[in-house]
């Protein structure tokens, strides 16, 4: 998309090469040319778990309701979703929990969504639950709260550092002699703080400052005293720190992250090890991470699938296929993980 490429080139000409995190932010969220701001391609460029099988949203709905019941049914309950996409997860979760006595009456729904076109889709699909849209998780109203986020964390922009002898240099986006966008390295480290958490043996590492912001928001929420639980689902390692995992998806295919700025989805692996450390340092409770397949099976995926398949017109073939994708270790079953960060939860949430 020439418009964003031109804009990036002009910015690099005036301000110099930009950190990878700035490149990600502009590509995803620039108001006139950003990917999510203008042409989010869920189902075209990439497919997510709730779009793969309704079993995902149904079981997460039951998890929400069970957690609410175990908390002694607080009312009101703040229910929030981070990055709801097409609203499928919330739609399935709330449909599945319709029969649970008092649950819908208790809840106030907020959606943290940056993308105007996706807000429009969410508005039409979730209208009956009267959601409000907010731009930051810290804007969720106080009180007992349940938070969901599937494939939200992987969109948070990452900074990348590369070891050069005793020094660290930051990876930046500039342009080559031929005028194409190109990766480069800063002459010297611009952020000594960022490198403090670098693993001693790493040649490079990647860090999402947004994870810190999210955990800090949760820490502040915990200080208000009400219980909360945030169920976050994404891909990434639990042990090793990611080095360079920036990827772009366009039309279902992985492409060069610099090839189609604003036209392709950009994503990085989530450093679950760091997320867990940050949450524990903030005095929050952490459950998991556990692999997606294990979590969904523990919540009764098989029995639920068989129940749904019994009334499906194709005998359940599509449901079986989709659900197998979610659970199979060779597909999404181990790569995706569930982690729950909570406060004042007097029990271990179901599935962990
Ligand atoms: N959860 C959905 C969509 C995942 S795609 C699903 O599983 O299908 C990522 C979602 O996060 C999109 O809705 C995108 O617009 C939103 N998003 C990305 N970065 C965001 C940010 N900084 N603030 C709010 N929403 C964001």
XYZ file of C-alpha atoms and ligand atoms in Angstrom:
378
model
C 0.000 0.000 0.000
C 1.924 2.900 -1.393
C 0.334 5.522 0.870
C 1.663 4.068 4.122
C 5.002 3.148 2.563
C 5.383 6.754 1.356
C 4.469 8.062 4.767
C 6.970 5.738 6.469
C 9.690 6.753 4.026
C 9.010 10.446 4.682
C 9.092 9.874 8.441
C 12.400 8.009 8.157
C 13.799 10.831 6.003
C 12.944 13.451 8.603
C 13.358 11.588 11.895
C 15.715 8.737 10.978
C 15.097 4.990 11.206
C 12.326 3.980 13.630
C 12.224 1.235 16.282
C 10.345 -1.913 15.257
C 7.682 -1.010 17.846
C 6.955 2.317 16.117
C 6.780 0.536 12.755
C 4.278 -1.959 14.217
C 2.142 0.786 15.751
C 1.963 2.769 12.503
C 1.280 -0.318 10.361
C -1.473 -1.616 12.636
C -3.112 1.548 13.920
C -2.334 4.600 11.743
C -5.755 6.206 11.483
C -5.790 6.618 7.689
C -3.654 3.683 6.482
C -3.215 1.238 9.396
C -4.212 -2.406 9.039
C -6.677 -2.620 11.948
C -7.800 0.985 11.478
C -8.856 0.442 7.862
C -8.908 -3.172 6.627
C -8.676 -5.749 9.405
C -8.544 -9.111 7.638
C -9.813 -11.672 10.153
C -10.778 -14.758 8.197
C -8.869 -13.493 5.127
C -5.287 -12.865 6.264
C -5.428 -14.980 9.414
C -7.898 -17.178 11.282
C -8.374 -17.228 15.052
C -9.704 -19.886 17.445
C -13.230 -18.456 17.928
C -13.566 -18.256 14.124
C -12.431 -21.892 13.857
C -15.005 -23.557 16.129
C -17.833 -22.328 18.339
C -16.663 -24.852 20.940
C -13.957 -22.309 21.862
C -16.360 -19.471 22.734
C -18.939 -21.784 24.298
C -16.417 -23.278 26.722
C -14.930 -19.900 27.575
C -18.471 -18.700 28.292
C -18.882 -21.588 30.729
C -15.531 -20.703 32.293
C -16.740 -17.121 32.825
C -20.017 -18.254 34.358
C -18.300 -20.833 36.598
C -15.831 -18.214 37.831
C -18.724 -15.826 38.532
C -20.597 -18.553 40.459
C -17.448 -19.446 42.429
C -17.126 -15.753 43.343
C -20.649 -15.965 44.842
C -22.352 -14.295 41.883
C -21.299 -10.656 42.338
C -23.658 -8.135 40.822
C -22.799 -5.999 38.976
C -20.000 -7.886 37.249
C -17.741 -6.058 34.837
C -17.098 -8.255 31.803
C -14.472 -6.935 29.400
C -12.833 -8.242 26.264
C -9.500 -7.023 24.907
C -9.388 -6.970 21.097
C -12.731 -8.685 20.375
C -12.197 -8.788 16.593
C -15.473 -9.739 14.915
C -17.134 -10.312 18.300
C -17.437 -14.062 17.720
C -15.880 -15.170 21.012
C -18.153 -12.914 23.070
C -21.213 -13.798 21.004
C -20.633 -17.550 21.498
C -19.703 -17.117 25.179
C -22.851 -15.136 25.938
C -25.134 -17.396 23.930
C -23.762 -20.420 25.811
C -24.343 -18.734 29.182
C -27.896 -17.588 28.412
C -29.457 -20.330 30.583
C -27.277 -19.532 33.615
C -29.561 -17.971 36.139
C -28.792 -14.304 36.801
C -25.513 -14.179 34.830
C -26.588 -11.902 32.004
C -28.541 -9.663 34.384
C -25.372 -9.201 36.461
C -23.017 -8.187 33.706
C -21.901 -4.897 32.214
C -19.954 -5.429 28.987
C -16.977 -3.322 27.863
C -14.915 -3.878 24.756
C -11.352 -2.629 24.392
C -11.042 -2.137 20.654
C -8.797 0.155 18.622
C -10.294 -0.538 15.199
C -13.321 1.525 14.017
C -14.453 -1.070 11.418
C -14.238 -3.868 14.007
C -16.157 -1.744 16.535
C -18.933 -1.509 13.919
C -19.067 -5.299 13.503
C -19.048 -5.794 17.286
C -21.836 -3.208 17.629
C -24.093 -5.107 15.262
C -23.333 -8.586 16.645
C -23.385 -7.738 20.360
C -26.061 -5.014 20.396
C -28.358 -6.927 22.727
C -25.734 -6.847 25.470
C -25.392 -3.021 25.216
C -21.578 -2.898 25.227
C -19.498 0.216 25.749
C -16.221 0.694 23.931
C -13.090 1.848 25.686
C -9.592 2.288 24.349
C -7.547 0.992 27.263
C -7.922 -1.899 29.734
C -7.366 0.546 32.608
C -10.664 2.230 31.629
C -12.717 -0.840 32.704
C -15.045 0.343 35.490
C -14.161 -0.699 39.059
C -15.797 -3.675 40.775
C -15.584 -7.469 40.428
C -14.303 -8.076 36.912
C -13.709 -10.830 34.380
C -11.459 -10.026 31.417
C -10.922 -12.026 28.221
C -8.331 -11.551 25.514
C -7.659 -13.924 22.632
C -4.820 -12.953 20.279
C -4.674 -9.451 21.732
C -1.240 -9.598 23.373
C 0.535 -10.648 20.156
C -0.491 -7.325 18.538
C 1.265 -5.248 21.199
C 4.297 -3.656 19.527
C 7.725 -5.139 20.257
C 11.185 -3.604 20.492
C 14.081 -5.764 19.367
C 17.691 -5.692 20.541
C 20.748 -7.411 19.110
C 23.977 -8.095 20.991
C 27.122 -6.586 19.496
C 30.056 -7.559 21.705
C 29.549 -5.780 25.014
C 26.882 -3.484 23.577
C 23.237 -3.828 22.635
C 21.902 -2.276 19.460
C 18.230 -1.792 18.672
C 16.732 -3.101 15.443
C 15.157 -0.291 13.442
C 13.309 0.172 10.154
C 14.972 2.464 7.634
C 15.294 2.225 3.870
C 17.875 0.928 1.467
C 19.638 2.686 -1.435
C 16.884 1.507 -3.742
C 14.248 3.193 -1.571
C 12.818 -0.055 -0.138
C 12.112 -0.389 3.578
C 14.939 -2.287 5.266
C 15.968 -3.396 8.736
C 19.050 -1.877 10.325
C 20.606 -1.433 13.761
C 21.160 1.683 15.839
C 24.782 2.668 16.337
C 24.458 2.190 20.045
C 21.890 1.302 22.617
C 19.241 3.929 23.137
C 17.465 2.314 26.116
C 19.763 0.819 28.754
C 16.753 -0.110 30.918
C 15.248 -2.346 28.268
C 18.295 -4.577 28.151
C 18.420 -5.234 31.901
C 16.149 -8.247 31.478
C 18.154 -9.739 28.602
C 19.028 -13.397 29.156
C 22.827 -13.694 29.584
C 23.343 -16.033 26.600
C 20.921 -14.375 24.182
C 22.184 -12.999 20.871
C 19.124 -10.854 20.725
C 15.826 -10.359 22.442
C 12.430 -8.875 21.888
C 10.333 -7.057 24.434
C 6.725 -5.841 24.388
C 6.497 -2.758 26.640
C 2.704 -3.132 26.462
C 2.896 -6.215 28.716
C 4.269 -4.006 31.485
C 1.531 -1.441 30.933
C -1.138 -4.125 31.067
C 0.213 -5.665 34.290
C 0.594 -2.218 35.872
C -3.079 -1.534 35.063
C -4.036 -4.836 36.713
C -1.909 -3.991 39.757
C -3.750 -0.687 40.118
C -7.087 -2.518 39.769
C -6.037 -4.962 42.507
C -5.429 -2.018 44.837
C -9.141 -1.177 44.595
C -9.761 -4.450 46.425
C -12.348 -6.175 44.220
C -11.620 -9.611 42.804
C -10.801 -9.990 39.131
C -9.606 -12.658 36.724
C -8.100 -12.017 33.291
C -8.032 -15.005 30.936
C -5.434 -14.336 28.245
C -4.859 -16.648 25.314
C -2.026 -16.354 22.823
C 1.008 -18.024 21.299
C 4.590 -17.780 22.475
C 7.188 -19.488 24.657
C 6.910 -20.017 28.427
C 10.644 -20.390 28.968
C 12.970 -18.924 26.354
C 12.759 -15.230 25.609
C 11.746 -14.511 21.987
C 14.576 -13.085 19.814
C 13.014 -11.963 16.566
C 9.529 -13.277 15.968
C 8.005 -10.388 13.981
C 5.813 -11.897 11.267
C 3.341 -10.585 8.707
C 0.292 -12.369 7.299
C -1.406 -11.456 4.066
C -4.126 -13.470 2.388
C -3.436 -16.524 4.561
C 0.304 -16.549 3.803
C 3.293 -15.445 5.843
C 5.159 -12.653 4.048
C 8.099 -10.306 4.662
C 7.006 -7.911 7.471
C 8.285 -4.937 5.446
C 6.611 -5.928 2.152
C 3.061 -4.667 2.665
C 2.887 -2.145 5.498
C -0.727 -1.462 6.463
C -1.998 -4.273 4.250
C -0.757 -7.241 6.273
C -1.308 -8.253 9.895
C 1.810 -7.953 12.053
C 2.331 -10.158 15.082
C 4.983 -11.327 17.547
C 5.242 -14.239 19.972
C 4.188 -13.379 23.497
C 6.865 -13.906 26.155
C 4.676 -15.790 28.661
C 7.644 -16.263 31.008
C 8.029 -12.498 31.294
C 4.293 -11.898 31.589
C 4.140 -14.362 34.505
C 7.197 -12.781 36.188
C 5.750 -9.280 35.831
C 2.391 -10.356 37.255
C 3.984 -12.161 40.219
C 6.257 -9.177 40.924
C 3.106 -7.032 40.973
C 1.665 -9.303 43.692
C -0.994 -10.804 41.422
C -2.082 -14.458 41.290
C -1.033 -16.419 38.198
C -2.631 -19.670 36.990
C -0.975 -21.512 34.109
C 0.032 -21.038 31.410
C -1.450 -24.306 30.189
C -1.623 -25.485 26.579
C -4.883 -24.687 24.802
C -5.713 -28.336 24.033
C -5.318 -29.323 27.684
C -7.437 -26.384 28.870
C -10.297 -27.038 26.441
C -10.329 -30.768 27.197
C -10.382 -30.035 30.945
C -13.419 -27.830 30.357
C -15.248 -30.704 28.671
C -14.583 -30.050 24.965
C -15.311 -33.627 23.933
C -18.684 -33.935 25.625
C -19.701 -30.479 24.405
C -18.643 -31.284 20.844
C -20.626 -34.527 20.846
C -23.711 -32.711 22.131
C -23.445 -30.029 19.421
C -22.635 -32.539 16.665
C -25.781 -34.507 17.472
C -27.927 -31.656 16.199
C -25.676 -30.436 13.341
C -27.025 -30.884 9.799
C -23.750 -32.331 8.421
C -23.517 -34.796 11.303
C -20.966 -32.498 12.967
C -18.159 -32.896 10.383
C -17.312 -29.157 10.357
C -17.476 -28.947 14.151
C -15.209 -31.972 14.552
C -12.720 -30.553 12.070
C -12.641 -27.094 13.702
C -12.409 -28.442 17.231
C -9.637 -30.842 16.291
C -7.659 -27.842 14.944
C -8.000 -26.145 18.344
C -6.935 -29.175 20.390
C -4.506 -31.173 18.234
C -0.900 -30.604 19.428
C 0.179 -30.551 15.773
C -2.199 -27.649 15.056
C -3.127 -25.056 17.718
C -3.282 -27.342 20.775
C 0.153 -26.681 22.274
C 1.309 -23.549 20.496
C -1.521 -21.551 22.045
C -1.597 -21.123 25.807
C -4.106 -20.001 28.411
C -2.957 -17.969 31.372
C -5.132 -16.412 34.065
C -3.925 -13.404 36.048
C -6.140 -12.690 39.008
C -6.545 -10.901 42.299
C -8.457 -11.945 45.435
C -9.705 -15.147 43.805
C -10.181 -17.525 46.752
C -10.064 -20.604 44.484
C -8.130 -21.987 41.532
C -10.126 -21.183 38.393
C -11.476 -24.146 36.476
C -9.204 -25.528 33.725
C -5.917 -24.809 35.542
N -9.954 -11.729 19.678
C -10.359 -11.786 18.298
C -9.514 -10.896 17.372
C -8.016 -11.058 17.429
S -7.201 -9.940 16.295
C -10.351 -13.218 17.835
O -9.824 -14.065 18.539
O -10.890 -13.502 16.760
C -6.617 -8.658 17.373
C -7.683 -7.754 17.924
O -7.076 -6.824 18.817
C -8.421 -6.904 16.893
O -9.733 -6.728 17.325
C -7.616 -5.601 16.953
O -8.298 -4.510 16.399
C -7.397 -5.490 18.435
N -6.282 -4.661 18.856
C -4.983 -4.767 18.469
N -4.218 -3.883 19.117
C -5.050 -3.184 19.942
C -4.853 -2.124 20.872
N -3.648 -1.607 21.091
N -5.938 -1.664 21.547
C -7.156 -2.203 21.348
N -7.404 -3.210 20.470
C -6.365 -3.692 19.785
